CSV table of C-alpha atoms in Angstrom, one decimal:
chain,number,residue,atom,x,y,z
A,15,MET,CA,-122.7,188.3,182.0
A,16,SER,CA,-119.4,190.2,181.8
A,17,GLY,CA,-120.7,193.6,182.7
A,18,ARG,CA,-119.0,195.1,179.8
A,19,SER,CA,-120.8,197.8,177.8
A,20,ASP,CA,-121.4,197.5,174.1
A,21,LYS,CA,-121.3,201.2,173.7
A,22,THR,CA,-118.6,202.7,171.6
A,23,VAL,CA,-116.3,205.1,173.3
A,24,PRO,CA,-115.7,207.9,170.9
A,25,LEU,CA,-112.1,208.8,169.9
A,26,ALA,CA,-111.2,212.2,171.5
A,27,VAL,CA,-109.5,214.5,169.0
A,28,LYS,CA,-108.0,217.9,169.8
A,29,ILE,CA,-108.4,220.5,167.0
A,30,VAL,CA,-107.1,224.1,167.1
A,31,VAL,CA,-108.9,227.1,165.6
A,32,SER,CA,-106.5,229.9,164.9
A,33,GLY,CA,-106.1,233.2,163.0
A,34,GLY,CA,-105.8,236.9,163.5
A,35,LEU,CA,-107.6,239.3,165.8
A,36,GLY,CA,-111.3,239.6,164.9
A,37,VAL,CA,-111.3,236.8,162.3
A,38,GLY,CA,-114.2,234.9,163.9
A,39,LYS,CA,-112.6,232.1,166.0
A,40,THR,CA,-115.0,232.5,169.0
A,41,THR,CA,-118.0,232.6,166.7
A,42,PHE,CA,-116.8,229.6,164.8
A,43,ILE,CA,-116.5,227.5,167.9
A,44,GLY,CA,-119.7,228.8,169.4
A,45,ALA,CA,-121.7,228.0,166.2
A,46,VAL,CA,-120.9,224.3,166.4
A,47,SER,CA,-120.2,223.4,170.0
A,48,GLU,CA,-122.6,221.0,171.6
A,49,ILE,CA,-121.8,222.3,175.1
A,50,GLU,CA,-121.8,225.8,176.3
A,51,PRO,CA,-118.6,227.1,174.9
A,52,LEU,CA,-115.9,228.4,177.2
A,53,ASP,CA,-114.4,231.7,176.2
A,54,THR,CA,-112.1,234.2,177.8
A,55,GLU,CA,-113.5,237.3,176.1
A,56,ALA,CA,-112.4,240.5,177.7
A,57,PRO,CA,-113.4,244.1,176.8
A,58,ILE,CA,-111.0,245.9,174.5
A,59,THR,CA,-109.7,248.9,176.5
A,60,GLN,CA,-107.4,251.9,175.9
A,61,VAL,CA,-104.5,249.7,177.0
A,62,SER,CA,-104.5,248.0,173.6
A,63,VAL,CA,-104.5,251.2,171.6
A,64,GLY,CA,-101.4,251.2,169.4
A,65,ILE,CA,-100.8,247.6,170.1
A,66,ASP,CA,-103.7,245.7,168.6
A,67,SER,CA,-104.9,247.0,165.2
A,68,LEU,CA,-108.7,247.1,164.9
A,69,GLU,CA,-108.6,248.6,161.4
A,70,GLY,CA,-111.5,246.9,159.5
A,71,VAL,CA,-113.1,245.6,162.7
A,72,GLU,CA,-113.7,248.9,164.6
A,73,SER,CA,-117.0,247.7,166.0
A,74,LYS,CA,-115.3,244.8,167.9
A,75,THR,CA,-115.6,245.4,171.6
A,76,THR,CA,-114.2,242.2,173.1
A,77,THR,CA,-111.3,240.0,172.4
A,78,THR,CA,-110.0,236.5,173.4
A,79,VAL,CA,-107.2,236.8,175.9
A,80,ALA,CA,-106.4,233.1,176.6
A,81,LEU,CA,-108.5,230.5,174.7
A,82,ASP,CA,-111.9,229.4,173.4
A,83,PHE,CA,-113.1,225.9,174.0
A,84,GLY,CA,-116.0,223.8,172.6
A,85,ARG,CA,-116.9,220.2,171.8
A,86,ILE,CA,-118.7,218.5,168.9
A,87,MET,CA,-119.3,214.9,168.2
A,88,LEU,CA,-118.7,214.5,164.4
A,89,ASP,CA,-120.2,210.9,164.5
A,90,PRO,CA,-120.5,208.3,167.2
A,91,ALA,CA,-116.9,207.4,166.8
A,92,ILE,CA,-115.2,210.8,166.9
A,93,THR,CA,-115.5,213.7,169.4
A,94,LEU,CA,-113.7,216.9,168.5
A,95,TYR,CA,-112.4,219.2,171.3
A,96,LEU,CA,-111.9,222.7,169.8
A,97,PHE,CA,-109.4,225.1,171.2
A,98,GLY,CA,-109.3,228.6,169.9
A,99,THR,CA,-106.1,230.7,170.1
A,100,PRO,CA,-106.0,234.4,170.9
A,101,GLY,CA,-105.4,236.5,167.8
A,102,GLN,CA,-103.1,239.1,169.1
A,103,ASP,CA,-99.3,238.7,168.6
A,104,ARG,CA,-98.8,239.6,172.3
A,105,PHE,CA,-100.6,236.4,173.3
A,106,SER,CA,-98.8,234.1,170.9
A,107,PHE,CA,-96.7,232.7,173.8
A,108,LEU,CA,-99.9,230.7,174.7
A,109,TRP,CA,-100.0,229.0,171.3
A,110,ASP,CA,-97.4,226.2,172.0
A,111,ASP,CA,-99.4,225.0,175.0
A,112,LEU,CA,-102.7,225.2,173.1
A,113,VAL,CA,-101.5,223.2,170.1
A,114,GLU,CA,-99.7,220.5,172.0
A,115,GLY,CA,-101.3,217.2,171.1
A,116,ALA,CA,-103.6,218.7,168.4
A,117,LEU,CA,-104.3,216.5,165.4
A,118,GLY,CA,-104.9,219.5,163.1
A,119,THR,CA,-105.7,223.2,162.8
A,120,VAL,CA,-108.2,225.4,161.1
A,121,VAL,CA,-106.7,228.8,160.2
A,122,LEU,CA,-109.5,231.4,159.7
A,123,VAL,CA,-108.9,234.3,157.4
A,124,ASP,CA,-110.7,237.6,157.0
A,125,THR,CA,-109.8,238.9,153.5
A,126,ARG,CA,-110.4,242.5,154.6
A,127,ARG,CA,-107.4,242.0,156.9
A,128,ILE,CA,-105.5,239.2,155.2
A,129,GLU,CA,-102.2,240.3,156.7
A,130,GLU,CA,-103.5,239.4,160.2
A,131,CYS,CA,-103.4,235.6,159.4
A,132,PHE,CA,-99.7,235.6,158.3
A,133,PRO,CA,-98.4,234.8,161.8
A,134,ALA,CA,-100.8,231.8,162.2
A,135,VAL,CA,-100.0,230.5,158.7
A,136,ASP,CA,-96.2,230.8,159.4
A,137,TYR,CA,-96.6,229.2,162.8
A,138,PHE,CA,-98.5,226.1,161.6
A,139,GLU,CA,-96.3,225.7,158.5
A,140,ALA,CA,-93.3,225.6,160.8
A,141,GLN,CA,-95.0,223.0,163.0
A,142,GLY,CA,-95.3,220.7,160.0
A,143,ALA,CA,-98.7,219.6,161.2
A,144,PRO,CA,-101.8,219.4,158.9
A,145,PHE,CA,-103.9,222.6,158.6
A,146,ILE,CA,-106.5,224.0,156.3
A,147,LEU,CA,-107.3,227.6,155.5
A,148,ALA,CA,-111.0,228.7,155.9
A,149,VAL,CA,-111.9,232.1,154.4
A,150,ASN,CA,-114.6,233.5,156.7
A,151,ARG,CA,-117.1,235.4,154.6
A,152,PHE,CA,-118.0,238.6,156.3
A,153,ASP,CA,-121.0,240.6,155.2
A,154,GLY,CA,-119.9,243.4,152.8
A,155,ALA,CA,-116.4,242.1,152.4
A,156,GLU,CA,-114.9,242.0,148.9
A,157,ARG,CA,-114.9,238.4,147.6
A,158,PHE,CA,-111.8,236.9,146.1
A,159,GLU,CA,-111.3,233.6,144.3
A,160,LEU,CA,-109.8,231.0,146.6
A,161,ASP,CA,-106.8,230.6,144.3
A,162,GLU,CA,-106.1,234.3,144.8
A,163,VAL,CA,-106.2,233.9,148.5
A,164,ARG,CA,-103.8,230.9,148.3
A,165,GLU,CA,-101.4,232.9,146.1
A,166,ALA,CA,-101.6,235.9,148.4
A,167,LEU,CA,-100.6,233.7,151.3
A,168,GLY,CA,-98.0,231.7,149.4
A,169,LEU,CA,-99.7,228.4,150.4
A,170,SER,CA,-98.7,225.1,148.7
A,171,VAL,CA,-101.3,223.2,146.8
A,172,GLU,CA,-101.5,220.6,149.5
A,173,VAL,CA,-103.2,223.0,151.9
A,174,PRO,CA,-106.9,223.0,151.3
A,175,VAL,CA,-108.5,226.5,151.1
A,176,LEU,CA,-112.2,226.8,151.4
A,177,GLU,CA,-115.0,229.3,152.2
A,178,CYS,CA,-117.0,229.3,155.4
A,179,ASP,CA,-119.5,231.3,157.4
A,180,ALA,CA,-118.4,231.1,161.0
A,181,ARG,CA,-121.9,231.9,162.2
A,182,GLU,CA,-123.5,228.9,160.5
A,183,ARG,CA,-123.3,225.5,162.1
A,184,GLY,CA,-123.5,223.5,158.8
A,185,SER,CA,-120.7,225.6,157.3
A,186,VAL,CA,-118.4,225.1,160.3
A,187,ARG,CA,-119.1,221.3,160.3
A,188,ASP,CA,-118.1,221.2,156.6
A,189,VAL,CA,-114.8,222.9,157.5
A,190,LEU,CA,-114.1,220.5,160.3
A,191,GLY,CA,-115.0,217.6,158.0
A,192,ALA,CA,-112.5,218.9,155.5
A,193,LEU,CA,-109.9,219.2,158.2
A,194,MET,CA,-110.4,215.6,159.2
A,195,ASP,CA,-110.0,214.5,155.5
A,196,ARG,CA,-106.7,216.5,155.4
A,197,VAL,CA,-105.5,214.9,158.6
A,198,VAL,CA,-106.2,211.4,157.3
A,199,GLY,CA,-104.5,212.2,154.0
A,200,PHE,CA,-101.5,213.8,155.8
A,201,ARG,CA,-101.1,210.7,158.0
A,202,ALA,CA,-101.3,208.3,155.1
A,203,ALA,CA,-98.7,210.3,153.2
A,204,SER,CA,-96.4,210.4,156.3
A,205,GLY,CA,-96.8,206.7,156.7
A,206,ARG,CA,-95.8,206.1,153.0
A,207,SER,CA,-92.8,208.4,153.4
A,208,ALA,CA,-91.6,206.5,156.6
A,209,VAL,CA,-91.9,203.1,154.7
A,210,GLY,CA,-90.0,204.5,151.7
A,211,ALA,CA,-87.2,205.8,154.0
A,212,ARG,CA,-86.4,202.4,155.4
């Protein structure tokens, strides 16, 4: 007997969840994480007045000041480690460390405050890594066609845009599945480009 285990060791994959302040990143990770999610939520205080805009999310009382973290096993072969970025521009210096080694990114959007996601979209486009855009459907928010959202953000047709409800586990799993499809397609296209360049 060799003593070796026949159990499959799942592939560990780092995924980033990003977007503006109050877009639902903490909720998204918490809805799907199979472990107690780690968050660095802190109360919003008077210090942020005039710095962080809460227009449209006035009822928000806490905010992420470093990161959110969760874990989900998509199937026996793949475990996703989810890292949520803080939404405020003043914490964007943390993003480089949080995205290092990530396979792909979900950028969450709140159509009530669509301008809040521009920094995240610009950042991940500049990184040249695969990402998808997930429109988080808030109760009472005006609904827009996904093509309208794509056009408003100036996204190329290669970037998938889909709807989600960050509170619902099934919806979040669908988004993560779409991201993995995007990653696989992106890597296959990159491989073809590399072969063609020889």
